[in-house]
């Protein structure tokens, strides 16, 4: 598996699983009807932010991440990141590799911490992964997310010092 | 004291204390060098968000607030708000009146909760005010804010169910 900078040419490979994940409405606080052009602009972010794809040996896109500043001004030393893994390639460590990549990127870029603002508490797989990489839940927004089948569930705020 | 919708004509009265508060860098995660036009665009937000001013009997602007959605998609039921009080008019209950206004606005607009994403922990006056109105600290981002004189201090995430 290789993680490299995402280009506009990667978008057609990203969009089908990006759309499915967002439309499912179970893990992201994105508009469920997010259009393709808006989604592309949200995800393929310009420097100094960074968007990457994880690809296999033959170049198949397995997943993607974006990483960026979280707060501005005197909070500018805190980064954030988001991840999407193509469900057809789950269970292969793609999410872990992407998460570790973003942590390294943030540390190298001089950030002092990474904060996730809204991790859906029923997304236990993601929570477990982030914890295993050193993130801690610093708080939970009660009923912050209206899950399509679980109803109102919490949104975790997670943090890792770098 | 009257709280009414802010108009572009109010901006010249807002900008001097807005600029001083942002430039001081003690309470907001805004760029310290935020220019006036950018600031105006950030603060005087279009519907369905709302920006207001608190004015006294002769129309003097005492403070201002903006209120808006915090999360998108399946988190759209969570609002947020920000407040600035002209320091020359502090201690008169302006901040409290503005905060109570935003809570009422959010409730009326159908939001289920209000969340503040980044309350500087050394801003004890604001923290005390928010608590007195029913907000609770649900977590604190450790060293999330680089205070100009206190160094790295926490950023509280605060929440109130509506």
Short mmCIF file of C-alpha atoms in Angstrom, two decimals:
data_model
loop_
_atom_site.label_atom_id
_atom_site.label_comp_id
_atom_site.label_asym_id
_atom_site.label_seq_id
_atom_site.Cartn_x
_atom_site.Cartn_y
_atom_site.Cartn_z
CA UNK A 1 0.00 0.00 0.00
CA UNK A 2 1.24 3.46 -0.93
CA UNK A 3 -0.10 6.76 0.37
CA UNK A 4 0.43 9.66 -1.99
CA UNK A 5 -0.99 13.10 -2.64
CA UNK A 6 -4.45 12.99 -4.21
CA UNK A 7 -4.88 14.63 -7.62
CA UNK A 8 -8.01 15.65 -9.52
CA UNK A 9 -7.44 12.50 -11.63
CA UNK A 10 -8.12 10.40 -8.50
CA UNK A 11 -11.53 11.92 -7.94
CA UNK A 12 -13.52 9.50 -10.20
CA UNK A 13 -12.15 6.65 -8.07
CA UNK A 14 -12.93 8.43 -4.80
CA UNK A 15 -16.41 9.73 -5.54
CA UNK A 16 -18.37 6.41 -5.69
CA UNK A 17 -17.44 5.34 -2.15
CA UNK A 18 -17.34 8.94 -0.87
CA UNK A 19 -20.93 9.37 -2.09
CA UNK A 20 -22.05 6.07 -0.59
CA UNK A 21 -20.51 6.89 2.79
CA UNK A 22 -21.98 10.39 2.92
CA UNK A 23 -25.40 9.30 1.66
CA UNK A 24 -25.57 6.54 4.28
CA UNK A 25 -25.43 9.35 6.86
CA UNK A 26 -23.98 7.17 9.59
CA UNK A 27 -20.50 8.58 10.12
CA UNK A 28 -20.08 12.11 8.74
CA UNK A 29 -21.67 15.44 9.59
CA UNK A 30 -21.80 16.27 5.89
CA UNK A 31 -24.95 17.21 3.99
CA UNK A 32 -26.41 13.92 2.80
CA UNK A 33 -27.24 15.43 -0.58
CA UNK A 34 -23.76 16.86 -1.09
CA UNK A 35 -23.21 17.29 -4.83
CA UNK A 36 -20.16 15.91 -6.60
CA UNK A 37 -18.50 19.25 -7.36
CA UNK A 38 -18.98 20.51 -3.81
CA UNK A 39 -17.67 17.23 -2.45
CA UNK A 40 -14.60 17.44 -4.67
CA UNK A 41 -13.90 20.96 -3.46
CA UNK A 42 -14.32 19.94 0.18
CA UNK A 43 -12.09 16.93 -0.07
CA UNK A 44 -9.30 17.88 -2.48
CA UNK A 45 -8.05 20.77 -0.42
CA UNK A 46 -5.23 23.11 -1.45
CA UNK A 47 -1.90 23.49 0.33
CA UNK A 48 -1.04 23.94 3.13
CA UNK A 49 -3.85 21.46 3.80
CA UNK A 50 -3.31 18.05 2.22
CA UNK A 51 -5.42 15.33 0.60
CA UNK A 52 -4.04 11.86 -0.04
CA UNK A 53 -5.10 8.50 -1.39
CA UNK A 54 -4.01 5.05 -0.32
CA UNK A 55 -3.42 2.85 -3.37
CA UNK A 56 -2.49 -0.78 -3.82
CA UNK A 57 0.23 -2.24 -6.01
CA UNK A 58 -1.74 -1.80 -9.20
CA UNK A 59 -2.87 1.71 -8.37
CA UNK A 60 -6.40 0.97 -7.14
CA UNK A 61 -7.62 3.65 -4.72
CA UNK A 62 -8.41 1.94 -1.41
CA UNK A 63 -9.17 5.00 0.69
CA UNK A 64 -8.50 8.67 1.14
CA UNK A 65 -7.78 11.25 3.81
CA UNK A 66 -7.64 14.98 4.12
CA UNK A 67 -5.78 16.91 6.78
CA UNK A 68 -5.93 20.54 7.71
CA UNK A 69 -5.76 23.14 10.45
CA UNK A 70 -8.61 22.82 12.94
CA UNK A 71 -8.59 26.18 14.72
CA UNK A 72 -7.35 29.59 13.58
CA UNK A 73 -5.50 32.41 15.26
CA UNK A 74 -4.08 31.40 18.61
CA UNK A 75 -5.50 27.90 18.11
CA UNK A 76 -3.58 27.40 14.84
CA UNK A 77 -1.35 24.73 16.35
CA UNK A 78 -4.22 22.21 16.35
CA UNK A 79 -4.78 20.07 13.26
CA UNK A 80 -7.65 17.86 12.15
CA UNK A 81 -8.15 15.07 9.63
CA UNK A 82 -10.88 12.99 8.00
CA UNK A 83 -10.80 9.56 6.44
CA UNK A 84 -12.84 7.45 4.06
CA UNK A 85 -12.07 3.86 3.17
CA UNK A 86 -13.73 2.12 0.26
CA UNK A 87 -15.90 -0.54 1.97
CA UNK A 88 -14.73 -3.06 -0.64
CA UNK A 89 -11.24 -2.72 0.81
CA UNK A 90 -12.01 -2.56 4.52
CA UNK A 91 -10.21 -4.79 6.98
CA UNK A 92 -6.87 -4.33 5.24
CA UNK A 93 -5.44 -1.66 7.52
CA UNK A 94 -6.19 1.19 5.12
CA UNK A 95 -7.81 3.37 7.77
CA UNK A 96 -4.95 2.80 10.17
CA UNK A 97 -2.35 3.64 7.54
CA UNK A 98 -4.21 6.81 6.60
CA UNK A 99 -4.64 7.89 10.22
CA UNK A 100 -0.97 7.32 11.00
CA UNK A 101 -0.04 9.25 7.87
CA UNK A 102 -2.08 12.28 8.96
CA UNK A 103 -0.57 12.23 12.44
CA UNK A 104 2.92 12.20 10.93
CA UNK A 105 1.97 14.96 8.52
CA UNK A 106 0.63 17.15 11.32
CA UNK A 107 3.69 16.58 13.49
CA UNK A 108 6.03 17.37 10.60
CA UNK A 109 4.01 20.47 9.73
CA UNK A 110 4.60 21.75 13.26
CA UNK A 111 1.18 21.15 14.76
CA UNK A 112 1.14 20.38 18.47
CA UNK A 113 -2.05 18.34 18.53
CA UNK A 114 -4.73 16.75 16.38
CA UNK A 115 -8.41 17.09 17.24
CA UNK A 116 -11.39 15.31 15.71
CA UNK A 117 -14.48 17.44 16.20
CA UNK A 118 -17.28 14.99 15.54
CA UNK A 119 -16.73 11.23 15.76
CA UNK A 120 -20.11 9.46 15.80
CA UNK A 121 -20.11 7.28 18.91
CA UNK A 122 -21.77 4.36 17.12
CA UNK A 123 -18.83 4.32 14.70
CA UNK A 124 -17.05 2.05 17.17
CA UNK A 125 -14.60 0.77 14.62
CA UNK A 126 -13.25 4.27 14.02
CA UNK A 127 -13.24 5.10 17.74
CA UNK A 128 -11.27 1.91 18.46
CA UNK A 129 -8.80 2.68 15.67
CA UNK A 130 -8.23 6.26 16.82
CA UNK A 131 -7.75 5.11 20.40
CA UNK A 132 -5.21 2.52 19.34
CA UNK A 133 -3.24 5.32 17.68
CA UNK A 134 -3.28 7.39 20.86
CA UNK A 135 -6.35 9.58 20.54
CA UNK A 136 -8.48 10.09 23.62
CA UNK A 137 -12.12 11.05 23.91
CA UNK A 138 -12.01 14.42 25.67
CA UNK A 139 -15.77 14.91 25.59
CA UNK A 140 -19.00 13.78 23.98
CA UNK A 141 -21.68 16.08 22.61
CA UNK A 142 -24.87 14.45 23.93
CA UNK A 143 -27.28 13.50 21.14
CA UNK A 144 -25.14 15.51 18.73
CA UNK A 145 -25.84 13.23 15.77
CA UNK A 146 -29.14 11.97 14.39
CA UNK A 147 -28.20 8.49 13.24
CA UNK A 148 -30.55 7.10 10.57
CA UNK A 149 -31.21 3.87 12.49
CA UNK A 150 -29.88 4.48 16.03
CA UNK A 151 -31.54 7.83 16.57
CA UNK A 152 -29.80 10.58 18.50
CA UNK A 153 -26.31 9.46 19.52
CA UNK A 154 -23.25 11.25 20.86
CA UNK A 155 -20.49 12.98 18.93
CA UNK A 156 -17.08 12.38 20.43
CA UNK A 157 -14.40 15.03 20.45
CA UNK A 158 -11.06 13.22 20.27
CA UNK A 159 -7.55 14.54 20.81
CA UNK A 160 -3.97 13.44 20.51
CA UNK A 161 -0.95 15.49 21.52
CA UNK A 162 1.82 15.36 18.92
CA UNK B 1 -31.35 47.62 26.29
CA UNK B 2 -32.74 46.41 22.99
CA UNK B 3 -31.44 43.51 20.92
CA UNK B 4 -32.19 43.79 17.23
CA UNK B 5 -30.93 42.43 13.96
CA UNK B 6 -27.57 43.90 12.96
CA UNK B 7 -27.38 45.78 9.67
CA UNK B 8 -24.39 46.87 7.58
CA UNK B 9 -24.99 50.36 9.02
CA UNK B 10 -24.07 49.00 12.47
CA UNK B 11 -20.67 47.79 11.33
CA UNK B 12 -18.76 51.07 11.92
CA UNK B 13 -19.90 50.89 15.56
CA UNK B 14 -18.99 47.21 15.88
CA UNK B 15 -15.60 47.21 14.18
CA UNK B 16 -13.57 49.25 16.74
CA UNK B 17 -14.25 46.91 19.67
CA UNK B 18 -14.38 43.83 17.43
CA UNK B 19 -10.89 44.71 16.16
CA UNK B 20 -9.57 45.36 19.67
CA UNK B 21 -10.94 42.07 20.99
CA UNK B 22 -9.58 40.03 18.08
CA UNK B 23 -6.20 41.79 18.08
CA UNK B 24 -5.79 41.20 21.81
CA UNK B 25 -5.88 37.49 20.97
CA UNK B 26 -7.09 36.41 24.38
CA UNK B 27 -10.57 35.09 23.73
CA UNK B 28 -11.18 34.21 20.07
CA UNK B 29 -9.65 31.66 17.70
CA UNK B 30 -9.77 34.25 14.93
CA UNK B 31 -6.76 35.37 12.89
CA UNK B 32 -5.27 38.27 14.86
CA UNK B 33 -4.69 40.23 11.65
CA UNK B 34 -8.23 39.73 10.39
CA UNK B 35 -9.02 42.55 7.97
CA UNK B 36 -12.11 44.69 8.30
CA UNK B 37 -13.91 43.38 5.21
CA UNK B 38 -13.27 39.75 6.14
CA UNK B 39 -14.40 40.45 9.68
CA UNK B 40 -17.60 42.06 8.44
CA UNK B 41 -18.31 39.04 6.26
CA UNK B 42 -17.67 36.66 9.13
CA UNK B 43 -19.82 38.48 11.60
CA UNK B 44 -22.76 39.86 9.62
CA UNK B 45 -23.98 36.48 8.46
CA UNK B 46 -26.93 35.92 6.10
CA UNK B 47 -30.16 34.15 7.00
CA UNK B 48 -30.87 31.56 8.23
CA UNK B 49 -27.96 32.51 10.50
CA UNK B 50 -28.46 35.71 12.47
CA UNK B 51 -26.39 38.65 13.68
CA UNK B 52 -27.69 41.10 16.26
CA UNK B 53 -26.61 44.14 18.20
CA UNK B 54 -27.52 45.17 21.72
CA UNK B 55 -28.22 48.90 21.83
CA UNK B 56 -29.06 51.30 24.63
CA UNK B 57 -31.88 53.84 24.78
CA UNK B 58 -30.10 56.29 22.47
CA UNK B 59 -29.02 53.63 19.99
CA UNK B 60 -25.42 53.16 21.10
CA UNK B 61 -24.14 49.71 20.18
CA UNK B 62 -23.12 47.94 23.41
CA UNK B 63 -22.33 44.52 22.03
CA UNK B 64 -23.08 42.06 19.30
CA UNK B 65 -23.72 38.38 18.71
CA UNK B 66 -23.97 36.01 15.82
CA UNK B 67 -25.71 32.66 15.84
CA UNK B 68 -25.61 29.84 13.35
CA UNK B 69 -25.71 26.12 12.75
CA UNK B 70 -22.72 24.32 14.26
CA UNK B 71 -22.72 20.97 12.49
CA UNK B 72 -24.12 19.95 9.11
CA UNK B 73 -25.96 16.90 7.84
CA UNK B 74 -27.16 14.67 10.64
CA UNK B 75 -25.68 17.12 13.16
CA UNK B 76 -27.76 20.02 11.85
CA UNK B 77 -29.81 20.22 15.02
CA UNK B 78 -26.87 21.74 16.94
CA UNK B 79 -26.44 25.52 16.93
CA UNK B 80 -23.56 27.76 17.97
CA UNK B 81 -23.13 31.43 18.81
CA UNK B 82 -20.43 34.03 19.46
CA UNK B 83 -20.50 37.25 21.42
CA UNK B 84 -18.53 40.47 21.69
CA UNK B 85 -19.26 43.20 24.19
CA UNK B 86 -17.71 46.65 23.89
CA UNK B 87 -15.37 46.81 26.92
CA UNK B 88 -16.60 50.35 27.59
CA UNK B 89 -20.00 48.85 28.33
CA UNK B 90 -19.02 45.73 30.23
CA UNK B 91 -20.62 44.91 33.58
CA UNK B 92 -24.06 45.96 32.41
CA UNK B 93 -25.44 42.54 31.58
CA UNK B 94 -24.93 42.93 27.85
CA UNK B 95 -23.21 39.56 27.45
CA UNK B 96 -25.92 37.82 29.44
CA UNK B 97 -28.69 39.43 27.42
CA UNK B 98 -26.99 38.47 24.16
CA UNK B 99 -26.39 34.90 25.27
CA UNK B 100 -29.97 34.47 26.41
CA UNK B 101 -31.14 35.92 23.11
CA UNK B 102 -29.15 33.36 21.11
CA UNK B 103 -30.46 30.48 23.20
CA UNK B 104 -34.01 31.64 22.57
CA UNK B 105 -33.28 32.08 18.86
CA UNK B 106 -31.86 28.58 18.58
CA UNK B 107 -34.76 27.02 20.44
CA UNK B 108 -37.29 28.88 18.30
CA UNK B 109 -35.42 27.91 15.14
CA UNK B 110 -35.86 24.27 16.11
CA UNK B 111 -32.33 23.48 17.24
CA UNK B 112 -32.04 20.85 19.96
CA UNK B 113 -28.79 22.06 21.48
CA UNK B 114 -26.20 24.81 21.43
CA UNK B 115 -22.50 24.02 21.43
CA UNK B 116 -19.55 26.38 21.86
CA UNK B 117 -16.50 24.87 20.19
CA UNK B 118 -13.68 26.89 21.68
CA UNK B 119 -14.09 28.81 24.94
CA UNK B 120 -10.68 29.88 26.23
CA UNK B 121 -10.41 28.55 29.77
CA UNK B 122 -8.78 31.73 31.06
CA UNK B 123 -11.85 33.66 29.90
CA UNK B 124 -13.39 32.85 33.27
CA UNK B 125 -15.96 35.59 33.05
CA UNK B 126 -17.44 34.07 29.90
CA UNK B 127 -17.27 30.54 31.31
CA UNK B 128 -19.09 31.68 34.47
CA UNK B 129 -21.73 33.47 32.40
CA UNK B 130 -22.35 30.49 30.13
CA UNK B 131 -22.59 28.16 33.12
CA UNK B 132 -25.10 30.43 34.80
CA UNK B 133 -27.25 30.15 31.67
CA UNK B 134 -27.10 26.37 31.76
CA UNK B 135 -24.12 25.48 29.61
CA UNK B 136 -21.83 22.72 30.80
CA UNK B 137 -18.22 22.05 29.94
CA UNK B 138 -18.32 18.68 28.17
CA UNK B 139 -14.60 18.59 27.50
CA UNK B 140 -11.44 20.66 27.33
CA UNK B 141 -8.92 20.57 24.51
CA UNK B 142 -5.61 20.52 26.42
CA UNK B 143 -3.33 23.41 25.47
CA UNK B 144 -5.65 24.20 22.60
CA UNK B 145 -5.05 27.96 22.77
CA UNK B 146 -1.81 29.91 22.82
CA UNK B 147 -2.71 32.80 25.09
CA UNK B 148 -0.47 35.86 24.60
CA UNK B 149 0.40 36.11 28.30
CA UNK B 150 -0.74 32.83 29.89
CA UNK B 151 0.84 30.51 27.32
CA UNK B 152 -0.88 27.32 26.24
CA UNK B 153 -4.26 27.01 27.95
CA UNK B 154 -7.29 24.80 27.39
CA UNK B 155 -10.21 25.33 25.06
CA UNK B 156 -13.51 24.31 26.60
CA UNK B 157 -16.25 22.73 24.57
CA UNK B 158 -19.54 23.79 26.16
CA UNK B 159 -23.06 22.49 25.61
CA UNK B 160 -26.62 23.25 26.54
CA UNK B 161 -29.64 21.15 25.60
CA UNK B 162 -32.55 23.29 24.40
#
